[in-house]
Short mmCIF file of C-alpha atoms in Angstrom, two decimals:
data_model
loop_
_atom_site.label_atom_id
_atom_site.label_comp_id
_atom_site.label_asym_id
_atom_site.label_seq_id
_atom_site.Cartn_x
_atom_site.Cartn_y
_atom_site.Cartn_z
CA LYS A 11 -0.06 -0.14 -0.16
CA ALA A 12 1.42 3.42 -1.01
CA GLY A 13 2.21 5.79 1.87
CA VAL A 14 1.15 9.37 2.20
CA THR A 15 2.81 11.52 -0.60
CA GLN A 16 3.40 15.10 -0.57
CA THR A 17 4.46 17.76 -3.63
CA PRO A 18 6.77 19.29 -3.88
CA ARG A 19 9.41 18.21 -1.55
CA TYR A 20 11.43 21.35 -1.64
CA LEU A 21 10.33 24.91 -2.48
CA ILE A 22 12.15 28.32 -2.27
CA LYS A 23 9.77 31.27 -2.44
CA THR A 24 10.67 34.94 -1.65
CA ARG A 25 8.35 37.09 0.96
CA GLY A 26 4.82 38.25 -0.74
CA GLN A 27 4.36 35.26 -3.22
CA GLN A 28 2.15 32.47 -2.77
CA VAL A 29 2.60 28.67 -2.27
CA THR A 30 0.53 25.60 -3.02
CA LEU A 31 1.17 22.49 -1.20
CA SER A 32 -0.35 18.95 -2.21
CA CYS A 33 -0.87 15.90 0.02
CA SER A 34 -2.22 12.63 -1.50
CA PRO A 35 -3.47 10.22 1.64
CA ILE A 36 -3.23 6.89 1.94
CA SER A 37 -5.80 4.87 -0.02
CA GLY A 38 -8.82 4.67 1.91
CA HIS A 39 -8.07 7.42 4.33
CA ARG A 40 -10.60 10.11 4.38
CA SER A 41 -8.93 12.48 7.05
CA VAL A 42 -5.75 14.70 6.46
CA SER A 43 -4.17 16.90 9.13
CA TRP A 44 -1.59 19.45 8.26
CA TYR A 45 1.14 20.47 10.49
CA GLN A 46 3.97 22.99 10.77
CA GLN A 47 7.07 21.94 12.00
CA THR A 48 9.95 24.69 13.04
CA PRO A 49 13.07 24.73 15.07
CA GLY A 50 11.60 27.05 17.53
CA GLN A 51 8.48 26.35 18.00
CA GLY A 52 8.16 22.58 17.43
CA LEU A 53 4.96 21.01 15.71
CA GLN A 54 2.06 23.09 15.25
CA PHE A 55 -1.26 21.80 14.11
CA LEU A 56 -2.68 23.63 10.98
CA PHE A 57 -6.15 21.93 10.15
CA GLU A 58 -7.97 18.74 9.71
CA TYR A 59 -10.23 18.05 6.93
CA PHE A 60 -12.60 15.08 6.57
CA SER A 61 -14.90 14.20 3.68
CA GLU A 62 -14.13 17.34 2.17
CA THR A 63 -14.67 19.25 5.25
CA GLN A 64 -12.80 21.69 7.64
CA ARG A 65 -13.32 19.90 11.11
CA ASN A 66 -10.64 21.81 13.18
CA LYS A 67 -8.28 24.70 12.44
CA GLY A 68 -5.29 25.47 14.55
CA ASN A 69 -4.32 28.78 15.85
CA PHE A 70 -2.81 30.41 12.48
CA PRO A 71 -3.64 33.39 10.32
CA GLY A 72 -5.99 33.53 7.58
CA ARG A 73 -3.24 33.55 4.97
CA PHE A 74 -2.65 29.62 5.63
CA SER A 75 -5.98 27.86 4.25
CA GLY A 76 -6.82 24.39 2.88
CA ARG A 77 -9.04 22.38 1.20
CA GLN A 78 -10.08 18.64 0.23
CA PHE A 79 -11.13 17.08 -2.61
CA SER A 80 -13.44 14.40 -3.28
CA ASN A 81 -10.64 11.77 -3.60
CA SER A 82 -9.60 12.93 0.06
CA ARG A 83 -6.49 14.41 -1.77
CA SER A 84 -5.57 17.70 0.04
CA GLU A 85 -3.91 21.22 -0.59
CA MET A 86 -2.89 24.00 1.76
CA ASN A 87 -2.23 27.53 0.33
CA VAL A 88 0.01 30.19 1.99
CA SER A 89 -0.35 33.66 0.79
CA THR A 90 1.67 36.98 1.26
CA LEU A 91 4.80 34.72 2.48
CA GLU A 92 6.52 35.84 5.22
CA LEU A 93 10.04 34.75 6.38
CA GLY A 94 8.37 33.08 9.36
CA ASP A 95 6.54 30.65 7.29
CA SER A 96 9.94 28.80 6.33
CA ALA A 97 9.34 25.50 7.92
CA LEU A 98 8.54 21.66 7.16
CA TYR A 99 4.90 21.27 6.34
CA LEU A 100 3.82 17.73 7.23
CA CYS A 101 0.74 15.98 6.08
CA ALA A 102 -0.56 13.06 7.94
CA SER A 103 -3.63 10.76 6.94
CA SER A 104 -6.16 8.51 8.89
CA ARG A 105 -8.85 6.48 8.37
CA THR A 106 -11.34 8.46 10.42
CA PHE A 107 -11.60 12.23 11.60
CA ASN A 108 -10.76 13.40 15.09
CA PRO A 109 -8.32 10.21 15.24
CA GLY A 110 -8.73 9.84 19.15
CA GLY A 111 -5.69 7.61 19.37
CA ASN A 112 -6.07 5.99 15.92
CA GLU A 113 -2.74 6.08 14.04
CA GLN A 114 -1.90 9.03 11.80
CA PHE A 115 0.30 8.11 9.08
CA PHE A 116 2.89 11.02 8.16
CA GLY A 117 4.06 12.07 4.60
CA PRO A 118 7.77 12.86 4.16
CA GLY A 119 7.15 16.63 4.53
CA THR A 120 7.58 19.78 1.97
CA ARG A 121 10.30 21.90 3.03
CA LEU A 122 9.65 25.54 2.40
CA THR A 123 11.95 28.21 2.40
CA VAL A 124 10.98 31.77 2.24
CA LEU A 125 13.85 34.55 1.20
CA GLU B 30 3.47 33.94 30.77
CA ASP B 31 1.34 31.30 29.43
CA LYS B 32 1.77 28.08 31.29
CA VAL B 33 0.46 24.47 31.20
CA VAL B 34 0.86 22.10 33.83
CA GLN B 35 0.08 18.20 33.21
CA SER B 36 -0.35 15.58 35.58
CA PRO B 37 0.88 12.75 36.48
CA LEU B 38 4.10 13.21 34.70
CA SER B 39 4.10 9.55 34.19
CA LEU B 40 1.67 6.45 34.80
CA VAL B 41 1.91 2.64 34.70
CA VAL B 42 -1.19 0.60 34.40
CA HIS B 43 -2.32 -2.42 33.06
CA GLU B 44 -4.18 -3.24 30.00
CA GLY B 45 -8.07 -2.91 30.44
CA ASP B 46 -7.65 -0.29 33.12
CA THR B 47 -9.07 3.24 32.73
CA VAL B 48 -6.95 6.36 32.97
CA THR B 49 -7.41 9.91 33.44
CA LEU B 50 -4.76 12.72 32.55
CA ASN B 51 -4.89 16.13 33.73
CA CYS B 52 -4.15 19.78 32.09
CA SER B 53 -4.35 22.74 33.82
CA TYR B 54 -3.70 25.96 32.30
CA GLU B 55 -3.26 30.10 32.92
CA VAL B 56 -3.14 31.75 29.57
CA THR B 57 -4.13 35.20 28.35
CA ASN B 58 -6.75 35.62 25.51
CA PHE B 59 -7.73 31.55 25.47
CA ARG B 60 -8.64 30.37 22.11
CA SER B 61 -8.42 26.41 22.34
CA LEU B 62 -6.76 23.61 24.00
CA LEU B 63 -5.41 20.50 22.24
CA TRP B 64 -4.56 17.49 23.19
CA TYR B 65 -1.66 15.44 21.17
CA LYS B 66 -0.56 11.86 21.50
CA GLN B 67 3.42 11.27 20.72
CA GLU B 68 4.50 7.79 20.23
CA LYS B 69 8.01 7.95 18.23
CA LYS B 70 8.44 11.27 16.44
CA ALA B 71 5.68 13.90 15.88
CA PRO B 72 3.03 14.15 17.93
CA THR B 73 -0.13 13.30 16.43
CA PHE B 74 -3.46 15.43 17.06
CA LEU B 75 -6.39 13.79 19.12
CA PHE B 76 -9.08 16.76 20.33
CA MET B 77 -9.35 20.40 20.16
CA LEU B 78 -11.79 22.11 22.89
CA THR B 79 -12.76 25.54 22.60
CA SER B 80 -16.17 25.12 24.93
CA SER B 81 -16.55 24.38 28.32
CA GLY B 82 -18.49 21.38 28.94
CA ILE B 83 -18.73 19.63 26.01
CA GLU B 84 -16.85 16.28 25.58
CA LYS B 85 -15.32 15.25 22.59
CA LYS B 86 -15.11 11.36 22.31
CA SER B 87 -13.40 9.30 19.93
CA GLY B 88 -13.76 5.61 20.51
CA ARG B 89 -11.94 4.88 24.06
CA LEU B 90 -10.95 8.18 24.34
CA SER B 91 -12.75 11.24 25.56
CA SER B 92 -11.86 14.89 26.62
CA ILE B 93 -13.63 17.52 28.38
CA LEU B 94 -12.56 21.59 29.27
CA ASP B 95 -13.71 23.42 32.19
CA LYS B 96 -12.63 27.08 31.14
CA LYS B 97 -14.02 28.29 34.85
CA GLU B 98 -11.58 26.24 36.77
CA LEU B 99 -9.12 26.15 33.98
CA PHE B 100 -8.47 22.55 33.23
CA SER B 101 -8.87 19.77 30.75
CA ILE B 102 -8.81 16.06 31.13
CA LEU B 103 -8.47 12.93 28.80
CA ASN B 104 -9.82 9.74 29.77
CA ILE B 105 -8.79 6.51 28.12
CA THR B 106 -11.03 3.50 28.80
CA ALA B 107 -9.87 -0.12 28.38
CA THR B 108 -6.35 0.77 27.99
CA GLN B 109 -4.27 -1.08 25.59
CA THR B 110 -0.47 -1.74 24.79
CA GLY B 111 -0.70 0.22 21.99
CA ASP B 112 -2.23 3.46 23.86
CA SER B 113 1.48 3.69 25.49
CA ALA B 114 2.96 7.31 24.63
CA ILE B 115 3.26 10.46 25.65
CA TYR B 116 -0.17 12.83 25.97
CA LEU B 117 0.81 16.17 25.37
CA CYS B 118 -1.61 18.97 26.21
CA ALA B 119 -0.93 22.37 24.54
CA VAL B 120 -3.00 25.62 24.92
CA ASP B 121 -3.37 28.32 21.88
CA ASN B 122 -3.93 32.04 22.63
CA THR B 123 -5.24 34.62 20.40
CA ASN B 124 -1.93 35.41 19.24
CA ALA B 125 -1.77 33.38 16.03
CA GLY B 126 0.93 30.75 15.65
CA LYS B 127 1.74 30.26 19.44
CA SER B 128 1.12 27.22 21.05
CA THR B 129 2.01 26.32 24.89
CA PHE B 130 2.58 22.92 25.59
CA GLY B 131 2.95 21.12 28.88
CA ASP B 132 5.44 18.63 29.86
CA GLY B 133 3.37 15.64 29.08
CA THR B 134 2.05 12.62 30.98
CA THR B 135 4.12 9.36 29.80
CA LEU B 136 1.46 6.40 30.04
CA THR B 137 2.30 2.96 30.17
CA VAL B 138 0.09 0.04 29.80
CA LYS B 139 1.54 -3.27 30.40
CA PRO B 140 0.16 -6.40 29.08
#
């Protein structure tokens, strides 16, 4: 069974630009969660989607948005990039929403660098 | 300064037991409280709580928030060895992008 895939793996952008990251969950998984990981703040929860609906949203500004498609693939978008947005963006999938202890499977991440 | 305190720091139980993990907090401009489970590398999201008194439940796990007394509990019933992990509580204030994490509770479930 293929794992969670994320594209692109690496991105370099400049301040003010926007970026779209993509995540394909494991086949049969309907929940996708996004996380931002930085050395200073550790892992921060961005949002969770299930069946094309955003179930939970972390404490991030409106520049961070996402969506999920009917095939469970998800995209997240960051507009008006700031230097502080440089991070590893991780996507995780699970069978159900609000995993509640059910295992989440992480993708390899997208490393975003904002210059 | 925002503060999150979790108790107990560690807990050892046997399969089938029920456990209650505690999280108390002091935070300016509270927005939400989150529970995570960390087994190996990255923590995985469990629950987000924003309103008092509304229990969130998923399988054997449930959680509730008391915004008056400033605490939350995470309950796990009929524990299994797969529940062994560090359980982290984090609180968000309304300043975007900042979560304050507790030190975590290390739960060990023995067969």
